[in-house]
PDB file of C-alpha atoms and ligand atoms in Angstrom:
ATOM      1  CA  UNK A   1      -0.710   2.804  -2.709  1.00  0.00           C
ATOM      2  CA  UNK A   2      -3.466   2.744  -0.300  1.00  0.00           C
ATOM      3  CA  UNK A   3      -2.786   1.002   3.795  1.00  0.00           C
ATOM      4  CA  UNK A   4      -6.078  -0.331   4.861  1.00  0.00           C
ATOM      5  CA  UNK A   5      -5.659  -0.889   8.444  1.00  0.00           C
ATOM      6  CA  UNK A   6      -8.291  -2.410  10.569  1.00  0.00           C
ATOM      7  CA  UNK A   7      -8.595  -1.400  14.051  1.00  0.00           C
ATOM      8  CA  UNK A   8      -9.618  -4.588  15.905  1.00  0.00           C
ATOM      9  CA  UNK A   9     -10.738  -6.547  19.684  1.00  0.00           C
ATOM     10  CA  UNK A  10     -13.768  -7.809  19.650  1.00  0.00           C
ATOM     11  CA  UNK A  11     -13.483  -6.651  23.567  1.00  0.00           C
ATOM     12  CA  UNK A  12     -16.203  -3.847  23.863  1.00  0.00           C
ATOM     13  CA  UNK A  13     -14.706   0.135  24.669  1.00  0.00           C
ATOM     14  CA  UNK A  14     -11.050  -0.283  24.774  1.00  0.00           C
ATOM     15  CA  UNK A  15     -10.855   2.833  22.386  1.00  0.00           C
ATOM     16  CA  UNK A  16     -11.471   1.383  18.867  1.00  0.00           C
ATOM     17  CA  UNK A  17     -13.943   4.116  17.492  1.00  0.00           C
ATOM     18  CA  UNK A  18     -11.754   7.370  19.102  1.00  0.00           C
ATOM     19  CA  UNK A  19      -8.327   5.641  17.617  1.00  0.00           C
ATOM     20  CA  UNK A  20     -10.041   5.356  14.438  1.00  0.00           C
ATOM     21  CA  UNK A  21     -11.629   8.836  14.458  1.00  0.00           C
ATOM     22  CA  UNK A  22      -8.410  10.782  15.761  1.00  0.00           C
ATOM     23  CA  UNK A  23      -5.638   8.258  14.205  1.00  0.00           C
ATOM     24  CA  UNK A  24      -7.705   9.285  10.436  1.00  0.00           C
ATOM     25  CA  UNK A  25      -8.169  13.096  11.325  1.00  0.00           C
ATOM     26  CA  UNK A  26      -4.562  13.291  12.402  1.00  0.00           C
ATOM     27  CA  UNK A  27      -2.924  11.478   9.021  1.00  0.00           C
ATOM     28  CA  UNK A  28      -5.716  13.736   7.492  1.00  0.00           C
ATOM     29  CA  UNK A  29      -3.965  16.628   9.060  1.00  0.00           C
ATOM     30  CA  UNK A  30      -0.624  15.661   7.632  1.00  0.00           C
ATOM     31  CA  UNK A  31      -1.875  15.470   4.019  1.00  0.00           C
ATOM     32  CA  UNK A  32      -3.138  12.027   3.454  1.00  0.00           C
ATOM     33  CA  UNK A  33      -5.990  11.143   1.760  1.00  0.00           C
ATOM     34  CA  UNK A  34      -8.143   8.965   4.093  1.00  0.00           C
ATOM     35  CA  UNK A  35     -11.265   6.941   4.446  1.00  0.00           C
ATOM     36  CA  UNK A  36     -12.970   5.597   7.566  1.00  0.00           C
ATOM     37  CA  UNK A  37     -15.190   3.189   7.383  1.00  0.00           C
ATOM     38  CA  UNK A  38     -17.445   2.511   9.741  1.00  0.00           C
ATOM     39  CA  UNK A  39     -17.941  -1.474  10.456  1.00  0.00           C
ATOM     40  CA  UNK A  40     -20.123  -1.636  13.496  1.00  0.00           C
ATOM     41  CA  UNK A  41     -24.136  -1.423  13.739  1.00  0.00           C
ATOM     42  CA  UNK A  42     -23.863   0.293  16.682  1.00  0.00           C
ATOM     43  CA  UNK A  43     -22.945   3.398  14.170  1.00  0.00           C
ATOM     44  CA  UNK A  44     -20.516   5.278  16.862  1.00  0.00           C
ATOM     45  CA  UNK A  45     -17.950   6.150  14.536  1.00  0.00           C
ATOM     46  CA  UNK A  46     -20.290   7.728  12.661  1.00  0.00           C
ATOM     47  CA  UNK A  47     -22.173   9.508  15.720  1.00  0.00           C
ATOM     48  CA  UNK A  48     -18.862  10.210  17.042  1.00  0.00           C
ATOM     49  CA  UNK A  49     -17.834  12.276  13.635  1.00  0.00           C
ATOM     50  CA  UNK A  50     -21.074  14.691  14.064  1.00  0.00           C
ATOM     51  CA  UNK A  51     -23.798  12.993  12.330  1.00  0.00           C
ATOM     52  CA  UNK A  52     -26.338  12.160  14.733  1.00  0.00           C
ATOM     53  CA  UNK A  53     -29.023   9.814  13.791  1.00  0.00           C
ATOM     54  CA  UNK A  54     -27.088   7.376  11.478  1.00  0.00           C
ATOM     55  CA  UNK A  55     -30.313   5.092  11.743  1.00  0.00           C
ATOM     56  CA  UNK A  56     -32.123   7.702  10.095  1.00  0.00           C
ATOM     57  CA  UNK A  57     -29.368   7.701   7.339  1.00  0.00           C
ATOM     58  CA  UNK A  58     -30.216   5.973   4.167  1.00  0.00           C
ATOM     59  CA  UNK A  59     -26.644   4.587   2.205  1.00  0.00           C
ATOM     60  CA  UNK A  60     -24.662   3.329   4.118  1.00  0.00           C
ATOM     61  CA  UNK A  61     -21.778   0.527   4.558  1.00  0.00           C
ATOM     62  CA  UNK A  62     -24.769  -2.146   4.473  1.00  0.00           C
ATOM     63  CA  UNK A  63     -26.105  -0.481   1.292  1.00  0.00           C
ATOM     64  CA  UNK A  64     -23.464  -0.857  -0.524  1.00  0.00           C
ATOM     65  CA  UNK A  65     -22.472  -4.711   0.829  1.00  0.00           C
ATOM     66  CA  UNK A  66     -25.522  -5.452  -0.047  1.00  0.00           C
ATOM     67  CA  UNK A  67     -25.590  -4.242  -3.578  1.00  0.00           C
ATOM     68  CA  UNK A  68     -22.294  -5.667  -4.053  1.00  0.00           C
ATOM     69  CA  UNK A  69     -23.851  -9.093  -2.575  1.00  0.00           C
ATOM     70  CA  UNK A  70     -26.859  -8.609  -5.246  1.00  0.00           C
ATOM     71  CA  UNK A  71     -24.473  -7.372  -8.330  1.00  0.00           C
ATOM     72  CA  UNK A  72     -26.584  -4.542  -8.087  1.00  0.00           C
ATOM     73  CA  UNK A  73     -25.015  -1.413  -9.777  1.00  0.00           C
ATOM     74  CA  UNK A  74     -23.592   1.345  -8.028  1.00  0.00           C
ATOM     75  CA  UNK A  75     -21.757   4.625  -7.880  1.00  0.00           C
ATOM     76  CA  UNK A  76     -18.433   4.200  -6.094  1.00  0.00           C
ATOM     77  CA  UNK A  77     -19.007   7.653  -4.476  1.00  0.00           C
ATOM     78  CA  UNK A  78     -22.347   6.812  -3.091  1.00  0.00           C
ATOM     79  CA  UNK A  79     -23.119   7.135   0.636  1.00  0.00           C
ATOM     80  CA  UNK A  80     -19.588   8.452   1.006  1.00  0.00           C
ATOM     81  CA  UNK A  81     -19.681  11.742   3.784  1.00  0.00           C
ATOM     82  CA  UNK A  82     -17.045  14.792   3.704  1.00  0.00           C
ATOM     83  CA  UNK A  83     -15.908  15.420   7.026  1.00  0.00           C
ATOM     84  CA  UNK A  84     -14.762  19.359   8.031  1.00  0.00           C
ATOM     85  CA  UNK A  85     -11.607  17.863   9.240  1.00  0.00           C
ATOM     86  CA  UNK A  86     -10.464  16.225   6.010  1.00  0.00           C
ATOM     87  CA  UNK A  87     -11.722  12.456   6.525  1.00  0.00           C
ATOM     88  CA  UNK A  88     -13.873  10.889   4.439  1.00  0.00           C
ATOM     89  CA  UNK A  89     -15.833   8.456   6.166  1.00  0.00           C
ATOM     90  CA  UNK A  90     -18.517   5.511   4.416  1.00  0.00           C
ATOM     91  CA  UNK A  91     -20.895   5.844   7.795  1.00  0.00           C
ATOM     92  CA  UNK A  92     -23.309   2.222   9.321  1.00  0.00           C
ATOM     93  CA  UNK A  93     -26.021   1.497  10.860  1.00  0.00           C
ATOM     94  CA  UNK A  94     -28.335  -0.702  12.348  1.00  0.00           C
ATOM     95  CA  UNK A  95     -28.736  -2.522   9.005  1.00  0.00           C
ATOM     96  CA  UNK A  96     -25.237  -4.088   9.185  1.00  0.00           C
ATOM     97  CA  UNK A  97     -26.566  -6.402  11.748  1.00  0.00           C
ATOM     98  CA  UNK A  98     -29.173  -7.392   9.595  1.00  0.00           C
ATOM     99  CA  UNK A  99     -26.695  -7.552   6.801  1.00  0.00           C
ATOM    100  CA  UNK A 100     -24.078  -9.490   8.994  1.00  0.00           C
ATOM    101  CA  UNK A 101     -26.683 -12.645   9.667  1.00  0.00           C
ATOM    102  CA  UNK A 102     -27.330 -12.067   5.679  1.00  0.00           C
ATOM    103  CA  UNK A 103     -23.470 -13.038   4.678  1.00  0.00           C
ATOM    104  CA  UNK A 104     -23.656 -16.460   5.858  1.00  0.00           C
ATOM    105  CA  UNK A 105     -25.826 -17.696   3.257  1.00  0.00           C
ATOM    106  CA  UNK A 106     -23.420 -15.584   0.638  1.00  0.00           C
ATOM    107  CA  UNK A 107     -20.821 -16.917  -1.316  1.00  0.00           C
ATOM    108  CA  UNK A 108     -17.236 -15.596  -0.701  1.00  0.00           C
ATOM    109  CA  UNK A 109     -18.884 -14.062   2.019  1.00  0.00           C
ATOM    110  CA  UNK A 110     -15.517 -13.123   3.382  1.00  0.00           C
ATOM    111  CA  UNK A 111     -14.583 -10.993   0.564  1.00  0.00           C
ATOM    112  CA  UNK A 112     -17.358  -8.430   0.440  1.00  0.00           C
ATOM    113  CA  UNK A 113     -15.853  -5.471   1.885  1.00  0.00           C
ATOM    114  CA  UNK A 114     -12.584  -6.412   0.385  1.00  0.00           C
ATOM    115  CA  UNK A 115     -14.868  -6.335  -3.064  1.00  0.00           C
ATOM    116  CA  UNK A 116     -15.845  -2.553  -2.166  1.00  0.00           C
ATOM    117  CA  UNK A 117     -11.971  -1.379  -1.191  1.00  0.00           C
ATOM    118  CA  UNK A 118     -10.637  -2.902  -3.908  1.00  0.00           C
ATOM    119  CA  UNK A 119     -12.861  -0.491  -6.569  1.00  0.00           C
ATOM    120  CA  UNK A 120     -12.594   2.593  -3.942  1.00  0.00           C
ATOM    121  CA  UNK A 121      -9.082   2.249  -2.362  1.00  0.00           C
ATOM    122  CA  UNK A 122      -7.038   3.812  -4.819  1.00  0.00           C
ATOM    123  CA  UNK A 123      -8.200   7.446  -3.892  1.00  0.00           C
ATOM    124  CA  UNK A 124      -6.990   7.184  -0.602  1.00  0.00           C
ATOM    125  CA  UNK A 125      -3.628   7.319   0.732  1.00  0.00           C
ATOM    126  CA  UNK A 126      -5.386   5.152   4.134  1.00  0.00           C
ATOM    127  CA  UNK A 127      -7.839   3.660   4.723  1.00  0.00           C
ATOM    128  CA  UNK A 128      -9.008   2.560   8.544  1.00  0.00           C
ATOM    129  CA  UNK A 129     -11.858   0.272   9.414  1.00  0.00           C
ATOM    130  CA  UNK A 130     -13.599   0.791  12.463  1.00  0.00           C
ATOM    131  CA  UNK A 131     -14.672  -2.762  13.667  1.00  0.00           C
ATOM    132  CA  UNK A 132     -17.229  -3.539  16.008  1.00  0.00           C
ATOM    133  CA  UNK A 133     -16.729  -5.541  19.317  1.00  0.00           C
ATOM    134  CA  UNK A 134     -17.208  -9.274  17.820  1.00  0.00           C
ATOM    135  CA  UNK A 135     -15.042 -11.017  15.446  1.00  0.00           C
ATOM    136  CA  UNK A 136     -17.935 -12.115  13.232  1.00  0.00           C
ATOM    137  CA  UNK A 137     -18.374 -11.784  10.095  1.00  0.00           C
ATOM    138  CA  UNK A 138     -18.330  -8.112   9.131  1.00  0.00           C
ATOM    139  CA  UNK A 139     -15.165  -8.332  11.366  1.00  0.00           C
ATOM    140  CA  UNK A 140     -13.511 -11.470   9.305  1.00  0.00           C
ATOM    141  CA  UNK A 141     -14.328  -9.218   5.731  1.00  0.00           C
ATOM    142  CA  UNK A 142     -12.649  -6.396   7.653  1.00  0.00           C
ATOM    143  CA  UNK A 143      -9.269  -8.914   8.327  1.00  0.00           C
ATOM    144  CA  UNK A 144      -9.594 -10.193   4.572  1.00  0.00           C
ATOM    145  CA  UNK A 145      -9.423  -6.275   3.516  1.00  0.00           C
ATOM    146  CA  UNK A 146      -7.008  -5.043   5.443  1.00  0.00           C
ATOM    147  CA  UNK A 147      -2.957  -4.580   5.240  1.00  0.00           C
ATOM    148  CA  UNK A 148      -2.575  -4.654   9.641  1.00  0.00           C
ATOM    149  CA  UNK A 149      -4.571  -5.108  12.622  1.00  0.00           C
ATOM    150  CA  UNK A 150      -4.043  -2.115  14.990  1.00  0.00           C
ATOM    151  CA  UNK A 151      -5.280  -3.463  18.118  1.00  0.00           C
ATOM    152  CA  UNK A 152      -6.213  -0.805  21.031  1.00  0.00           C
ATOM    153  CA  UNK A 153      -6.061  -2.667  24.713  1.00  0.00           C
ATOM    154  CA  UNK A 154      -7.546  -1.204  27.516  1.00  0.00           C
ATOM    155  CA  UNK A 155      -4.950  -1.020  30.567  1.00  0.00           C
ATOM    156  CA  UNK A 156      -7.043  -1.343  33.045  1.00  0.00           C
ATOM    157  CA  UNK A 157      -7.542  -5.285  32.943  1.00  0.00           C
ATOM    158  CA  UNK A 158      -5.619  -7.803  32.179  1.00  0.00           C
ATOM    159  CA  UNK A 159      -6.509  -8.625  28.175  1.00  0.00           C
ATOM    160  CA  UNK A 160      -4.366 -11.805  27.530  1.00  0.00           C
ATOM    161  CA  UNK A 161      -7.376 -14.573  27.319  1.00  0.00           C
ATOM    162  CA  UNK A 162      -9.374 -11.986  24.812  1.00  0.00           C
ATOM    163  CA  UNK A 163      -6.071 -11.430  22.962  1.00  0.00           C
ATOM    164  CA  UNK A 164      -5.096 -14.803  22.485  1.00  0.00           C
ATOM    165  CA  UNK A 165      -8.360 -15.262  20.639  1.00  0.00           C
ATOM    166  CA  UNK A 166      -8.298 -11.977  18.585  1.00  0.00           C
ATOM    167  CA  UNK A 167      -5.200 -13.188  17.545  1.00  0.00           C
ATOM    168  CA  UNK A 168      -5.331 -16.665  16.313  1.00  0.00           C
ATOM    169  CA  UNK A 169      -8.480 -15.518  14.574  1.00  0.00           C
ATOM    170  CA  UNK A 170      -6.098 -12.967  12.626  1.00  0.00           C
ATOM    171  CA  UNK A 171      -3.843 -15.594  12.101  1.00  0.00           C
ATOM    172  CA  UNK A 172      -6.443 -18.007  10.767  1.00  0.00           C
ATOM    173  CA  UNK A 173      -7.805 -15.079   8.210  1.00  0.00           C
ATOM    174  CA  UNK A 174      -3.953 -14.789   7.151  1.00  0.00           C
ATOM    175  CA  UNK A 175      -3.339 -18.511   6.611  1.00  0.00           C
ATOM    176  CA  UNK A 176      -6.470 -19.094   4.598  1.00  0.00           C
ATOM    177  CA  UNK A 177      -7.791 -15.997   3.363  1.00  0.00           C
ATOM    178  CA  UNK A 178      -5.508 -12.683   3.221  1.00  0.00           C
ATOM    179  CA  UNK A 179      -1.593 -14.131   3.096  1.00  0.00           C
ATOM    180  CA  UNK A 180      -0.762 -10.211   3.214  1.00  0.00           C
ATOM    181  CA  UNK A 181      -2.476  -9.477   6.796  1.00  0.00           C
ATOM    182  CA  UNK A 182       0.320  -8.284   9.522  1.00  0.00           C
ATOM    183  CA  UNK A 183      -0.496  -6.876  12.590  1.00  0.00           C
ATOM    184  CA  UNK A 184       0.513  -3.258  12.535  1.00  0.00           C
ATOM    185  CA  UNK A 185       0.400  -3.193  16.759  1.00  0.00           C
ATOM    186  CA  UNK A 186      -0.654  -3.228  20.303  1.00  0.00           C
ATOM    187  CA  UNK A 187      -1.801   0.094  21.868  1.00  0.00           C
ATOM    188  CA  UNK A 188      -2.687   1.195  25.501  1.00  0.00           C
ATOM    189  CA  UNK A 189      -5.229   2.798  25.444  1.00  0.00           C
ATOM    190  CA  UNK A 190      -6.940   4.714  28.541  1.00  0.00           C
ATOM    191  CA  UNK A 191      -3.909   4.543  30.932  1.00  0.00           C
ATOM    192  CA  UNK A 192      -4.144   6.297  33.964  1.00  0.00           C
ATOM    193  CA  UNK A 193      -0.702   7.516  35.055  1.00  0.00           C
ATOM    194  CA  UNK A 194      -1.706   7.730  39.170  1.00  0.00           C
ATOM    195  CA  UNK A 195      -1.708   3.705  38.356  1.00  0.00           C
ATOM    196  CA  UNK A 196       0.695   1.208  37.303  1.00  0.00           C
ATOM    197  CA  UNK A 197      -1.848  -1.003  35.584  1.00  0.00           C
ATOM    198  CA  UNK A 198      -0.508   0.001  31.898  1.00  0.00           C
ATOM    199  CA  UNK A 199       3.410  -0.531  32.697  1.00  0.00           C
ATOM    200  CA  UNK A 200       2.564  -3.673  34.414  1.00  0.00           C
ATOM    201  CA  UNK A 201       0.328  -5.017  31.834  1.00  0.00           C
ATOM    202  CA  UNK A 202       2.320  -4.016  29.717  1.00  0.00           C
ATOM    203  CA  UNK A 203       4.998  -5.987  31.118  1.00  0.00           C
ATOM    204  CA  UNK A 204       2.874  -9.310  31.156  1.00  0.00           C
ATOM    205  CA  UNK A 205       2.031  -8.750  26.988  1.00  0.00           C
ATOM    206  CA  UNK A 206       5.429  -8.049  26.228  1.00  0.00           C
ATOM    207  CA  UNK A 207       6.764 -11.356  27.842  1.00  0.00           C
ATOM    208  CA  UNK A 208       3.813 -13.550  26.108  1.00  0.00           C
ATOM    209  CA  UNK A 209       3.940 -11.651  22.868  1.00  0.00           C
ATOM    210  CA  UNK A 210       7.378  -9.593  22.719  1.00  0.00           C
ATOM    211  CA  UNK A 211       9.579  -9.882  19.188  1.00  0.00           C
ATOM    212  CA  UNK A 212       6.267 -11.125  17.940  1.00  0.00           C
ATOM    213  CA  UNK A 213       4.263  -8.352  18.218  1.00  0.00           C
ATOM    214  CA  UNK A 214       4.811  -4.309  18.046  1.00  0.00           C
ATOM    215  CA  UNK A 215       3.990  -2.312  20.960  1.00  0.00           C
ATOM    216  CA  UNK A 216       3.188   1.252  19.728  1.00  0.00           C
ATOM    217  CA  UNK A 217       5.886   3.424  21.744  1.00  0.00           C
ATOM    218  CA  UNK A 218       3.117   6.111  22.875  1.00  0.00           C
ATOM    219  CA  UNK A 219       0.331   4.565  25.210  1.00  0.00           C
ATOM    220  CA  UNK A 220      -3.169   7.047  25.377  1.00  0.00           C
ATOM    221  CA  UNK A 221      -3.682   8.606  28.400  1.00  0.00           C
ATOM    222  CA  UNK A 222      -6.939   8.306  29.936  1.00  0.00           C
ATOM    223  CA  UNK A 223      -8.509  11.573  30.131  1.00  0.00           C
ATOM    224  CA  UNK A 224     -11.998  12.877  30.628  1.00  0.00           C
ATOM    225  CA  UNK A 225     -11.733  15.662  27.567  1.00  0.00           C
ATOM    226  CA  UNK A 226     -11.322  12.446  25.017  1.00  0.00           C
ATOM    227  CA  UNK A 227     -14.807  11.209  26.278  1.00  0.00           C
ATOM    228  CA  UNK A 228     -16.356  14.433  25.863  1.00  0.00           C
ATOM    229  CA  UNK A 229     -15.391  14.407  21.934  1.00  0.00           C
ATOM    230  CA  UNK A 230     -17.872  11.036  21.375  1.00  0.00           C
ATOM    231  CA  UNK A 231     -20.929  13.201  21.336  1.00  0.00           C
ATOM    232  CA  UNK A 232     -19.596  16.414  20.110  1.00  0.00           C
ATOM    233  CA  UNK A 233     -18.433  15.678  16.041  1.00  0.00           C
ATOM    234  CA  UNK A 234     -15.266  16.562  16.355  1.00  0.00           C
ATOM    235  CA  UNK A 235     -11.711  15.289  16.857  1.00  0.00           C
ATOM    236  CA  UNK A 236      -9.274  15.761  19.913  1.00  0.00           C
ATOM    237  CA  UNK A 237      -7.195  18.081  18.186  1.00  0.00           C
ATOM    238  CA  UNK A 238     -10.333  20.584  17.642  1.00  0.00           C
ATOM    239  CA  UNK A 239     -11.726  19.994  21.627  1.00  0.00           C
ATOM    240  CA  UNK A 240      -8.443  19.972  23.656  1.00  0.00           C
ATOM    241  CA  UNK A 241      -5.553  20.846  21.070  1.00  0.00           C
ATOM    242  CA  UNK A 242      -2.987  21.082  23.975  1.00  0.00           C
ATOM    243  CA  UNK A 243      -4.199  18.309  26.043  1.00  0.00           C
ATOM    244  CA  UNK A 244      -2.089  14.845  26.298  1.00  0.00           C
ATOM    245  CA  UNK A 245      -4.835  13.339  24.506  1.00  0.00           C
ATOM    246  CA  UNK A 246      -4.217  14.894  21.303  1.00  0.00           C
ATOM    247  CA  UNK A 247      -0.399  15.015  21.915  1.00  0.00           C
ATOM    248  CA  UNK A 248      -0.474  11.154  21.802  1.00  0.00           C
ATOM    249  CA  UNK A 249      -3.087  10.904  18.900  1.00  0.00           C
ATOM    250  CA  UNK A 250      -0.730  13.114  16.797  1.00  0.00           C
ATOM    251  CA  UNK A 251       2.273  10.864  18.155  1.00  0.00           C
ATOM    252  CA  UNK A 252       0.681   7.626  17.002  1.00  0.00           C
ATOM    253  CA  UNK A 253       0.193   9.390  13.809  1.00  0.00           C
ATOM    254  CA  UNK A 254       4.316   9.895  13.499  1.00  0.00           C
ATOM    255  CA  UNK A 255       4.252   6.383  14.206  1.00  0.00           C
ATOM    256  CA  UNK A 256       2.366   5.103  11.562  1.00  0.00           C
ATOM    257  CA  UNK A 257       3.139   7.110   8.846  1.00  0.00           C
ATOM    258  CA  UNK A 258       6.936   6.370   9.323  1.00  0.00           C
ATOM    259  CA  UNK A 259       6.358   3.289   9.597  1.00  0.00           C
ATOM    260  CA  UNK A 260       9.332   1.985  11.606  1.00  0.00           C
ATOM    261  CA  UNK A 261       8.403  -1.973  12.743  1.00  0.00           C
ATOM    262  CA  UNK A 262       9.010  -2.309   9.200  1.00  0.00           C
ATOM    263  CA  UNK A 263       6.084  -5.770   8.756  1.00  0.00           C
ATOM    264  CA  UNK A 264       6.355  -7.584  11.747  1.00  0.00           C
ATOM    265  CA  UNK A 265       5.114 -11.016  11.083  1.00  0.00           C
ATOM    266  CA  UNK A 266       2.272 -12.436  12.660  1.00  0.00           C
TER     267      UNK A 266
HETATM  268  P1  LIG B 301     -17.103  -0.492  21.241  1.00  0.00           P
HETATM  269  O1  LIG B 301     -16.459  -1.810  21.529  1.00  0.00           O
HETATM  270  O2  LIG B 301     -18.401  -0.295  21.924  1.00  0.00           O
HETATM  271  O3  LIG B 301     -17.131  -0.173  19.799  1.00  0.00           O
HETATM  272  P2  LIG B 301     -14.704   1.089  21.360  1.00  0.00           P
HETATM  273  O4  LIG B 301     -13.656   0.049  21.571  1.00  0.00           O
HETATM  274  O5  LIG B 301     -14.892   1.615  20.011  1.00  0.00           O
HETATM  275  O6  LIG B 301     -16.108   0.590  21.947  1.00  0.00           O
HETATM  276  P3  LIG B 301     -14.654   3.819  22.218  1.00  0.00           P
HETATM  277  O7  LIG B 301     -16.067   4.023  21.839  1.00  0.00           O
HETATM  278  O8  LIG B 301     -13.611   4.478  21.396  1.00  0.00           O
HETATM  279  O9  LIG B 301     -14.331   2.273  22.374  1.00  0.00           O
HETATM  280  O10 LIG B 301     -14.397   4.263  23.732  1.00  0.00           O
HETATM  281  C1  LIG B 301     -15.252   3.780  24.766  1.00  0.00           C
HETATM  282  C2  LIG B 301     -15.588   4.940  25.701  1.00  0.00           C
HETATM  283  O11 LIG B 301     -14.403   5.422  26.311  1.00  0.00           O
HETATM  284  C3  LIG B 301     -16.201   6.125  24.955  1.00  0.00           C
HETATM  285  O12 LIG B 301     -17.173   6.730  25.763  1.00  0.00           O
HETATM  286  C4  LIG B 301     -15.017   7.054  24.757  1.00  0.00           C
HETATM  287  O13 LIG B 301     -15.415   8.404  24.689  1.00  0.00           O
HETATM  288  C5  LIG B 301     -14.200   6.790  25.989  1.00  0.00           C
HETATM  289  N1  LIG B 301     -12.763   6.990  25.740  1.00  0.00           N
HETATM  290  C6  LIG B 301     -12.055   6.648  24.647  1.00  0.00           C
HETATM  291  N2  LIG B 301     -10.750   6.987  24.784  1.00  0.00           N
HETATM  292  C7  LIG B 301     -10.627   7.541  26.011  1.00  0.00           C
HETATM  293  C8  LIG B 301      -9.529   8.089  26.748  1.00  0.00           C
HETATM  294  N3  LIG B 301      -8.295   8.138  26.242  1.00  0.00           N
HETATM  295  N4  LIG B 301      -9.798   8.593  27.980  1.00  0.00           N
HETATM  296  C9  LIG B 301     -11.047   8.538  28.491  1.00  0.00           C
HETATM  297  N5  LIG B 301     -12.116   8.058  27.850  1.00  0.00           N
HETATM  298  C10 LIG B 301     -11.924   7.561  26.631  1.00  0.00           C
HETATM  299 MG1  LIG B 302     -16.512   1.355  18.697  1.00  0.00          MG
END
């Protein structure tokens, strides 16, 4: 049985791409077999894992959309990259923008990327989607894919009008398109301990959202050694192994491999 989990706020660098890059390298690290895929045009996820010119790269996520859109044929393996630290990872590009003004003329144009898991998931233990900072389209197929929304929040300003929209459209995807969607959780993400931004905001989330939402236990500190990974291929764990970075990468990974909220409803 395969998770798919999208990580999800159409609010621009709150973390999304290093969760998604550390959260698969550390459930790679525990055995799983996982798959990132990257869902954003901007192609940092893909950057971020050591390959450098994804516009130069020719199969990618909007490749294989867009034979799926066509009917075209295609080999289930195909544009799929090996990572050194035990991720797989189906890389984007540029051409998913082009691709994302493309699906509205498409039928069940929510259901494309959901069309692609469905044939590939069962190799993989997890699967996480890296979205991009917009809840359009490639976004919505993302939601109508997935098991959970994790949702990384930035501590550092207060999120609650951007949230409120992030989820109602999550809730809209489950009601009419994905009945199975939960939200897997909220995380802090860049917290600066000399602050008390995080616990505060925290604070303000948990009385709008508390019982209704999971808070993951760990926050991620903010440090300068996890923004030096995003232009040198590699994970945390490999650049600062003992740093409290990786610590609470590899903590989040306890988290979601045990599993504990147990499906919290959305
Ligand atoms: P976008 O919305 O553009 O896709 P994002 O939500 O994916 O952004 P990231 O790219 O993961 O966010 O992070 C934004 C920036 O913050 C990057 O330069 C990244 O290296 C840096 N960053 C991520 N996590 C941390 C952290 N814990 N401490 C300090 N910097 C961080
Ligand atoms: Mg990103």
């Amino acid at each position: 049985m395969c998770k798919i989990i999208a990580i999800a706020n159409q609010k621009g660098g709150v973390g999304k791409t290093t969760t998604t890059g550390n959260l698969g390298i550390g459930l790679a690290s525990a055995g799983k077999k996982v798959l990132l895929i990257d869902a954003d045009a901007q192609g940092s996820l893909t950057a971020s894992l050591g390959y450098e010119e994804p516009d130069a790269m020719e199969y990618t996520l909007a490749t294989i959309l867009g034979k799926i859109i066509n009917e075209e044929e295609f080999d289930i393996q195909e544009g799929i990259l090996h990572h050194e630290e035990g991720v797989d990872l189906m890389p984007s590009n540029i051409e998913l923008s082009g691709l994302e003004v493309s699906l509205v003329n498409v039928m069940s144009r929510e259901m494309v990327l959901k069309e692609y898991l469905e044939q590939i998931k069962d190799q993989y233990d997890y699967c996480l989607i890296d979205c991009m900072p917009s809840l359009g389209m490639v976004t919505v197929n993302a939601f109508a894919a997935a098991d959970s929304v994790l949702i990384p929040v930035q501590a550092a300003y207060l999120p609650a009008k951007g949230l409120e929209q992030l989820i109602k459209t999550i809730r809209k995807v489950k009601r009419q398109i994905n009945p199975h969607l939960e939200i897997e959780g909220i995380l802090m993400t860049m917290v600066d301990e000399r602050t008390n931004y995080a616990r505060e905001i925290m604070r303000l989330l948990t009385e709008g959202y508390g019982g209704q939402i999971h808070f993951f236990k760990n926050n991620i500190p903010l440090s300068v050694r996890a923004a030096e990974t995003s232009a040198m291929g590699i994970s945390i764990y490999e650049h600062d192994p003992k740093g409290k970075v990786a610590d609470a990468y590899r903590e989040l990974t306890e988290e979601i491999l045990s599993d504990m909220k147990g499906g919290v409803a959305v």
